[in-house]
Coordinates of C-alpha atoms and ligand atoms in Angstrom, one line a residue:
M1 CA 121.4 88.5 176.5
L2 CA 122.0 90.1 173.1
R3 CA 118.9 90.6 171.1
E4 CA 118.9 89.4 167.5
P5 CA 118.8 92.3 164.9
I6 CA 115.7 92.7 162.9
T7 CA 115.7 91.3 159.3
I8 CA 115.4 94.0 156.7
N9 CA 112.6 93.3 154.3
R10 CA 114.1 93.3 150.8
K11 CA 110.9 94.4 149.2
H12 CA 110.9 97.5 151.3
V13 CA 114.4 98.3 150.2
E14 CA 113.5 97.8 146.5
E15 CA 110.4 100.0 147.0
I16 CA 112.4 102.8 148.7
V17 CA 115.1 102.7 145.9
A18 CA 112.5 102.8 143.1
R19 CA 110.5 105.6 144.7
E20 CA 113.6 107.7 145.7
E21 CA 115.3 107.3 142.3
A22 CA 112.2 108.5 140.6
E23 CA 112.0 111.5 143.0
F24 CA 115.7 112.2 142.5
R25 CA 115.2 112.3 138.7
S26 CA 112.3 114.6 139.0
R27 CA 114.2 117.0 141.3
T28 CA 117.4 117.1 139.2
P29 CA 116.6 117.2 135.4
G30 CA 119.4 119.7 134.8
S31 CA 122.0 117.4 136.2
Q32 CA 120.7 114.5 134.1
K33 CA 120.7 116.6 131.0
I34 CA 124.2 118.0 131.3
H35 CA 125.5 114.5 132.4
K36 CA 124.1 113.1 129.2
R37 CA 125.9 115.9 127.2
A38 CA 129.1 115.3 129.2
E39 CA 129.2 111.6 128.2
S40 CA 130.2 112.6 124.7
S41 CA 133.2 114.7 125.8
L42 CA 134.3 113.1 129.0
P43 CA 134.5 109.3 129.7
M44 CA 131.6 108.5 132.0
G45 CA 130.7 112.2 131.9
V46 CA 133.1 113.1 134.7
S47 CA 136.7 113.9 135.5
S48 CA 137.2 111.4 138.3
S49 CA 135.5 108.0 138.1
F50 CA 134.6 108.3 141.8
Q51 CA 132.0 110.9 140.7
A52 CA 130.2 108.5 138.3
I53 CA 127.5 107.1 140.5
P54 CA 123.9 105.9 139.8
P55 CA 121.5 107.2 138.8
Y56 CA 123.8 110.0 137.5
P57 CA 126.1 112.5 139.3
L58 CA 124.7 115.8 140.7
F59 CA 126.2 118.8 139.0
V60 CA 126.8 121.7 141.3
N61 CA 127.4 125.4 140.8
R62 CA 127.5 127.0 144.3
A63 CA 128.5 126.2 147.9
V64 CA 128.7 128.4 151.0
G65 CA 129.2 127.4 154.7
S66 CA 127.6 124.0 155.3
R67 CA 125.4 124.3 152.2
I68 CA 125.8 123.3 148.5
W69 CA 123.4 123.8 145.6
D70 CA 123.0 121.6 142.5
I71 CA 122.3 123.3 139.2
D72 CA 118.6 122.8 139.5
G73 CA 118.7 125.0 142.6
N74 CA 118.2 122.1 145.2
E75 CA 119.9 123.0 148.5
Y76 CA 121.8 120.3 150.5
V77 CA 123.6 120.3 153.8
D78 CA 127.0 119.0 152.6
Y79 CA 128.5 116.1 154.4
H80 CA 130.6 115.1 151.4
L81 CA 132.7 118.3 151.6
G82 CA 135.2 117.1 148.9
F83 CA 135.6 113.8 150.7
G84 CA 136.4 115.7 153.8
S85 CA 138.8 118.2 152.2
L86 CA 136.5 121.0 153.4
L87 CA 136.5 120.5 157.1
V88 CA 136.7 124.3 156.9
G89 CA 133.3 124.4 155.2
H90 CA 132.7 126.2 151.9
S91 CA 133.8 129.7 151.0
H92 CA 135.0 130.6 154.5
P93 CA 135.1 134.4 154.7
L94 CA 138.8 134.5 155.8
L95 CA 139.8 132.3 152.9
V96 CA 137.7 134.2 150.4
E97 CA 139.4 137.4 151.4
A98 CA 142.9 136.1 151.6
L99 CA 142.7 134.2 148.3
R100 CA 141.1 137.1 146.5
D101 CA 144.0 139.3 147.6
Q102 CA 146.6 136.6 146.6
L103 CA 145.1 136.2 143.1
G104 CA 145.9 139.9 142.5
K105 CA 149.5 139.2 143.5
G106 CA 149.9 136.2 141.3
S107 CA 148.6 132.6 141.5
L108 CA 151.8 130.8 140.5
Y109 CA 155.5 131.6 140.9
S110 CA 157.1 128.2 140.6
L111 CA 159.7 129.8 142.9
P112 CA 159.6 129.6 146.7
C113 CA 157.4 132.0 148.6
P114 CA 157.5 132.8 152.4
D115 CA 154.1 131.2 153.0
T116 CA 155.6 127.8 152.1
V117 CA 158.0 128.2 155.0
Y118 CA 155.3 129.3 157.4
L119 CA 153.1 126.5 156.5
A120 CA 155.9 124.0 156.8
E121 CA 156.6 125.3 160.3
E122 CA 152.9 124.9 161.2
M123 CA 153.0 121.3 159.9
V124 CA 156.0 120.6 162.1
R125 CA 154.2 122.1 165.1
R126 CA 150.9 120.3 164.5
F127 CA 151.9 116.8 163.4
A128 CA 154.2 115.0 165.9
P129 CA 155.9 112.7 163.4
I130 CA 156.9 115.6 161.1
E131 CA 160.4 117.0 161.5
Q132 CA 160.6 118.1 157.9
V133 CA 158.0 118.3 155.2
R134 CA 157.6 118.8 151.4
F135 CA 154.5 120.0 149.7
C136 CA 152.9 118.6 146.5
N137 CA 149.4 118.8 145.0
S138 CA 147.3 115.8 146.0
G139 CA 147.1 112.8 148.2
T140 CA 148.2 110.6 145.3
E141 CA 151.4 112.6 144.9
A142 CA 152.0 112.6 148.7
T143 CA 152.0 108.8 148.9
M144 CA 153.9 108.4 145.6
D145 CA 156.6 110.7 146.8
A146 CA 156.7 109.2 150.3
I147 CA 157.1 105.7 148.8
R148 CA 159.9 106.7 146.5
L149 CA 161.7 108.3 149.5
A150 CA 161.1 105.2 151.6
R151 CA 162.5 103.0 148.8
A152 CA 165.5 105.2 148.4
H153 CA 166.2 105.3 152.2
A154 CA 165.9 101.5 152.6
G155 CA 167.5 100.6 149.3
R156 CA 164.6 98.1 148.7
D157 CA 161.7 98.0 146.2
K158 CA 158.9 96.2 147.9
I159 CA 156.0 97.8 149.8
V160 CA 153.4 96.2 152.0
K161 CA 150.0 97.7 151.6
I162 CA 146.9 96.9 153.6
E163 CA 143.9 95.2 151.8
G164 CA 141.0 97.6 151.3
S165 CA 143.1 100.7 152.0
Y166 CA 143.3 103.4 149.4
H167 CA 146.3 105.6 148.8
G168 CA 145.6 107.3 145.5
H169 CA 145.9 106.4 141.9
H170 CA 149.6 105.7 141.2
D171 CA 150.6 102.2 140.2
T172 CA 152.3 100.9 143.3
V173 CA 149.2 101.5 145.5
M174 CA 146.4 100.8 143.0
M175 CA 146.4 97.2 144.3
S176 CA 143.7 95.4 146.3
T177 CA 141.8 98.6 147.0
K178 CA 138.5 96.7 146.7
P179 CA 139.3 93.4 145.0
S180 CA 136.5 91.0 144.3
I181 CA 136.2 88.3 146.9
E182 CA 137.1 85.6 144.3
A183 CA 140.3 87.4 143.2
A184 CA 141.3 88.4 146.8
G185 CA 142.7 85.0 147.8
P186 CA 143.0 83.7 151.5
A187 CA 142.1 86.3 154.1
E188 CA 145.4 85.9 156.1
R189 CA 147.6 85.9 152.9
P190 CA 145.7 88.1 150.4
H191 CA 146.6 88.2 146.7
T192 CA 147.8 91.4 145.1
V193 CA 145.0 92.4 142.8
P194 CA 145.5 95.4 140.5
A195 CA 142.6 97.8 140.7
S196 CA 142.9 99.0 137.1
K197 CA 144.0 97.8 133.8
G198 CA 147.1 99.5 132.4
I199 CA 149.4 98.9 135.3
P200 CA 152.5 97.1 134.1
S201 CA 152.6 93.5 135.2
D202 CA 156.0 93.8 136.8
V203 CA 154.7 96.5 139.2
K204 CA 152.5 94.0 140.9
G205 CA 155.3 92.0 142.3
N206 CA 156.5 95.0 144.3
T207 CA 153.3 95.4 146.3
I208 CA 152.5 92.8 148.9
I209 CA 149.1 92.8 150.5
A210 CA 148.5 92.3 154.3
P211 CA 145.2 92.1 156.1
Y212 CA 144.2 95.0 158.5
N213 CA 144.0 94.3 162.2
D214 CA 146.2 91.2 161.9
P215 CA 149.7 91.8 163.4
E216 CA 150.6 88.1 163.2
A217 CA 150.0 88.1 159.4
L218 CA 152.1 91.2 159.0
D219 CA 154.9 89.7 161.0
R220 CA 154.8 86.5 158.9
I221 CA 154.7 88.4 155.6
L222 CA 157.7 90.5 156.6
S223 CA 159.6 87.4 157.7
E224 CA 158.8 85.7 154.3
H225 CA 160.2 88.8 152.5
K226 CA 163.1 89.4 154.8
G227 CA 165.4 92.2 153.5
E228 CA 163.1 93.0 150.6
V229 CA 160.5 95.4 152.0
A230 CA 161.1 99.2 152.2
A231 CA 158.0 100.2 154.0
V232 CA 154.5 99.3 155.2
I233 CA 152.0 101.9 154.1
T234 CA 148.6 102.1 155.8
E235 CA 145.8 104.3 156.8
A236 CA 145.8 104.1 160.6
V237 CA 142.0 104.2 160.4
L238 CA 140.7 102.7 157.1
M239 CA 138.4 105.2 155.4
N240 CA 138.1 103.6 151.9
V241 CA 135.7 101.0 153.3
G242 CA 133.4 103.0 155.5
I243 CA 135.4 103.6 158.7
M244 CA 137.4 100.7 160.2
L245 CA 139.1 101.4 163.5
P246 CA 142.3 99.7 164.6
D247 CA 141.8 97.1 167.3
E248 CA 143.3 98.1 170.6
G249 CA 147.1 97.8 170.4
Y250 CA 147.1 97.0 166.7
L251 CA 148.9 100.1 165.5
Q252 CA 151.6 99.8 168.2
S253 CA 152.1 96.1 167.1
V254 CA 152.5 97.3 163.5
R255 CA 155.1 99.8 164.8
D256 CA 157.0 97.1 166.8
I257 CA 156.9 94.6 164.0
T258 CA 158.1 97.1 161.3
R259 CA 161.0 98.1 163.7
K260 CA 161.9 94.5 164.3
H261 CA 162.1 93.9 160.6
G262 CA 163.9 97.2 159.8
V263 CA 161.0 98.4 157.7
L264 CA 159.8 102.0 157.5
L265 CA 156.2 102.7 158.6
I266 CA 154.2 105.3 156.5
F267 CA 150.8 106.5 157.8
D268 CA 148.6 107.8 155.1
E269 CA 146.7 110.6 156.8
V270 CA 145.2 112.0 153.6
K271 CA 141.7 111.4 154.9
T272 CA 142.2 111.3 158.6
G273 CA 144.6 114.3 159.3
V274 CA 142.9 117.3 161.0
T275 CA 139.5 115.8 160.4
V276 CA 140.0 113.3 163.3
S277 CA 142.1 115.4 165.6
P278 CA 144.0 118.8 165.5
G279 CA 147.3 116.9 165.3
G280 CA 146.0 114.0 163.2
V281 CA 145.6 110.4 163.9
T282 CA 148.9 110.0 165.9
E283 CA 147.4 112.3 168.5
I284 CA 144.6 109.8 169.1
Y285 CA 146.8 106.7 168.7
P286 CA 150.2 107.8 169.9
V287 CA 152.3 105.6 167.6
E288 CA 155.3 107.0 165.8
P289 CA 155.4 106.3 162.0
D290 CA 158.5 107.3 160.1
L291 CA 156.7 109.3 157.5
I292 CA 153.1 110.6 157.2
C293 CA 151.2 111.8 154.1
L294 CA 148.6 114.5 154.2
A295 CA 146.4 116.3 151.7
K296 CA 142.7 117.1 151.5
S297 CA 141.6 119.0 154.7
I298 CA 145.0 120.8 155.4
G299 CA 144.5 123.0 152.3
G300 CA 141.1 124.6 153.1
G301 CA 139.7 123.2 149.8
L302 CA 142.6 124.1 147.5
P303 CA 144.7 121.3 145.8
I304 CA 147.5 120.4 148.2
G305 CA 149.5 117.4 149.4
A306 CA 152.3 117.0 151.8
F307 CA 154.6 114.3 153.1
G308 CA 156.9 114.6 156.0
G309 CA 158.7 112.7 158.8
R310 CA 162.0 112.1 160.4
E311 CA 164.7 114.6 159.2
E312 CA 167.2 111.8 158.6
I313 CA 164.9 110.3 156.0
M314 CA 163.6 113.6 154.5
R315 CA 167.2 114.9 154.0
R316 CA 167.6 112.3 151.3
I317 CA 165.6 114.6 149.1
N318 CA 168.6 116.4 147.5
H319 CA 170.1 116.7 144.0
S320 CA 172.0 113.4 144.2
E321 CA 169.5 111.0 145.9
V322 CA 165.7 111.5 145.7
L323 CA 164.1 113.9 143.3
H324 CA 160.9 115.5 144.4
L325 CA 159.6 117.9 141.8
G326 CA 156.5 119.7 140.7
T327 CA 155.6 122.9 138.9
F328 CA 152.7 123.6 141.2
N329 CA 154.4 122.4 144.4
G330 CA 154.2 125.1 147.1
N331 CA 152.2 127.4 144.9
P332 CA 151.1 130.6 146.6
M333 CA 147.4 130.0 146.5
S334 CA 147.5 126.6 148.1
M335 CA 150.2 127.6 150.6
L336 CA 148.2 130.6 151.8
A337 CA 145.0 128.6 151.9
G338 CA 146.7 126.0 154.1
L339 CA 148.3 128.7 156.3
V340 CA 145.0 130.6 156.9
T341 CA 143.1 127.4 157.5
L342 CA 145.5 125.8 159.9
T343 CA 146.7 128.9 161.8
Q344 CA 143.6 131.2 161.8
I345 CA 140.5 129.1 161.2
F346 CA 141.2 125.8 162.9
T347 CA 141.4 127.1 166.4
P348 CA 140.9 124.5 169.2
E349 CA 137.3 125.8 169.6
A350 CA 136.7 125.2 165.8
H351 CA 137.9 121.6 166.1
E352 CA 135.8 121.1 169.2
H353 CA 132.7 122.5 167.4
A354 CA 133.0 120.1 164.4
N355 CA 134.0 117.1 166.4
G356 CA 131.3 117.8 169.0
L357 CA 128.5 118.0 166.4
S358 CA 129.9 114.8 164.7
K359 CA 129.9 113.0 168.0
Q360 CA 126.3 114.1 168.7
L361 CA 125.3 112.8 165.2
G362 CA 127.0 109.5 165.8
E363 CA 125.2 109.2 169.2
S364 CA 121.9 110.0 167.7
Y365 CA 122.4 107.3 165.1
V366 CA 123.4 104.8 167.7
G367 CA 120.3 105.6 169.8
I368 CA 118.0 105.0 166.8
I369 CA 119.9 101.8 165.8
E370 CA 119.6 100.3 169.3
E371 CA 116.0 101.3 169.7
F372 CA 115.0 99.3 166.6
D373 CA 117.7 96.6 166.7
L374 CA 118.8 97.5 163.3
P375 CA 121.5 95.3 161.6
M376 CA 123.9 98.2 161.3
H377 CA 126.5 100.0 163.3
V378 CA 128.1 103.4 163.4
T379 CA 131.7 104.4 163.7
Q380 CA 132.6 108.0 164.5
I381 CA 135.9 109.6 165.0
G382 CA 136.5 113.3 165.2
A383 CA 134.5 115.2 162.5
K384 CA 134.0 111.9 160.6
G385 CA 131.4 109.2 161.0
C386 CA 129.8 106.5 159.1
A387 CA 126.8 104.2 159.2
M388 CA 127.6 100.7 158.0
F389 CA 124.8 98.3 157.2
R390 CA 126.3 95.3 158.8
F391 CA 125.4 94.1 162.3
E392 CA 128.9 93.8 163.7
R393 CA 131.8 96.3 163.6
A394 CA 133.9 95.5 160.5
R395 CA 137.5 94.8 161.4
N396 CA 139.0 94.3 158.0
Y397 CA 138.3 94.4 154.3
R398 CA 136.7 90.9 154.1
A399 CA 133.9 92.2 156.4
W400 CA 133.2 95.0 153.9
W401 CA 131.8 92.4 151.6
E402 CA 129.0 91.8 154.1
I403 CA 127.8 95.4 154.1
D404 CA 124.3 95.7 152.6
M405 CA 125.0 97.9 149.6
D406 CA 121.4 98.0 148.5
V407 CA 120.3 99.5 151.8
S408 CA 123.4 101.9 151.6
Y409 CA 122.2 103.1 148.2
A410 CA 118.6 103.5 149.5
Y411 CA 120.0 105.5 152.4
W412 CA 122.1 107.8 150.1
L413 CA 119.1 108.6 147.9
F414 CA 116.7 109.0 150.8
L415 CA 119.0 111.6 152.4
A416 CA 119.8 113.4 149.1
N417 CA 116.1 113.9 148.4
R418 CA 115.7 115.5 151.8
G419 CA 118.6 117.9 151.5
I420 CA 121.5 115.9 152.9
L421 CA 124.4 115.2 150.6
F422 CA 126.8 112.3 151.3
P423 CA 129.9 111.5 149.2
P424 CA 129.4 109.7 146.0
G425 CA 130.4 106.2 147.2
F426 CA 127.7 104.5 149.2
D427 CA 130.1 103.3 151.9
D428 CA 131.8 106.6 152.4
Q429 CA 131.7 108.7 155.6
W430 CA 130.2 112.0 156.7
T431 CA 132.4 115.0 157.5
V432 CA 131.0 117.7 159.7
S433 CA 132.6 121.0 159.0
I434 CA 133.4 123.8 161.4
Q435 CA 130.6 125.7 159.7
H436 CA 127.9 123.1 160.3
T437 CA 125.2 124.1 162.9
Q438 CA 123.1 122.4 165.5
E439 CA 120.2 122.9 163.2
D440 CA 122.0 120.9 160.5
I441 CA 122.6 118.0 162.8
D442 CA 119.0 118.1 164.1
H443 CA 117.7 117.9 160.6
H444 CA 120.0 115.1 159.7
T445 CA 118.9 113.1 162.8
H446 CA 115.3 113.7 161.9
V447 CA 115.8 112.4 158.3
F448 CA 117.7 109.3 159.5
N449 CA 114.8 108.6 161.8
Q450 CA 112.4 108.9 158.9
F451 CA 114.6 106.5 156.8
V452 CA 114.6 103.9 159.6
A453 CA 110.8 104.1 160.0
E454 CA 110.4 103.4 156.3
L455 CA 112.9 100.6 156.4
I456 CA 111.3 98.7 159.2
R457 CA 107.6 99.5 158.5
Ligands
LIG1 C1 143.7 107.7 152.4 C2 143.8 108.3 151.0 N1 145.1 108.5 150.5 C3 145.3 109.1 149.3 C4 144.2 109.6 148.6 C5 144.4 110.2 147.3 O1 144.2 111.6 147.4 P1 143.9 112.4 146.1 O2 142.5 112.1 145.6 O3 144.1 113.8 146.5 O4 144.9 112.1 145.0 C6 142.9 109.4 149.1 C7 141.8 109.9 148.4 O5 140.6 109.7 148.7 C8 142.7 108.8 150.4 O6 141.5 108.7 150.9

């Protein structure tokens, strides 16, 4: 018989937050001071609103290997790693050497360079769905360009996007990323909710929202919009709302349904990519999307984006059909960084190392959760993992609303004060880099154990 999870005492959570916030403030006066100053020249004191978190963002000035230091000199083991962009870890010696050398030969040509070709060839080799690829500078650009291409290929305007999934900050996909439960509408027929003001109202009608892990709803939506939809875009594994895995057979159903309706399928692998498997998510779930988008971890920490797929679709990028442009596209620094990272640093052993440590961390969490019957669960995939303070595994965005964000915040602060840095977003996931060590994982496990002991005391 299943045991009931313990009930978390709210008073304990409040006490932990109050104490840990005070501790955080006393350890990081430099960050607080410069953040205050930043607020007069930068809205919210930061350059990406993701970074503006309570009590205030940490300001950082150094990072090496698995470690990162704030400007007060506090050292952290970094599990944020640029939202997973640094699977390679910080300042990898091979990258430092290669990029230093490249800087002396020029940082930007805005003309093709051979490394673009070599990196494209490596992308084709690594990622099964890619026959041809184009480079850009971010995940946002990758999904924006892939969607334009899909629209041109299909000759249709509408896109289906999954509720709770995030694909960057361009208008088409800035819909229902984390809508309020009141605005979100019925679970099986979600409303399209713009995530920001300033998006033209006529854009909204071109983005239709479908629930994750619900093939019947997708089939119905595509039937209702017969002949209107160019593509379904989805993260195969949702990573904007903790980590939500696909139900068994779900991705194949999505593939079958999109084929049946003559609609393209785009997998957004910006967060998954090489962090979940050397060949990305389609190596774990062997489903064939028409296009995939990549960014973050393929660039070794430099700005990069890429989208690629079937040649028949990609060839529409030409002077008379689809324009794909960008001054910084294929710049020599990012191309070299990507090439060194993918061909020299990410050996099969390096992937095994990061994925193995992440698995071990996930198993340690699970052991502790089961020992104390905590109302939380852990999802781990490749170098990524996530503790979600909800008893049952979350299968879609609606379940995200049941995650205990107060405990999540207490957990973030508790870890930060003990030298473990998580992404600024209390439902985000860890990434273990190829430079993390067994000692890092042991320390992390120990601190998580301490947190649990405080929570249930
Ligand atoms: C799945 C996914 N797609 C796209 C993006 C946008 O990438 P970028 O921040 O590089 O524009 C993100 C960013 O977190 C993401 O997680």
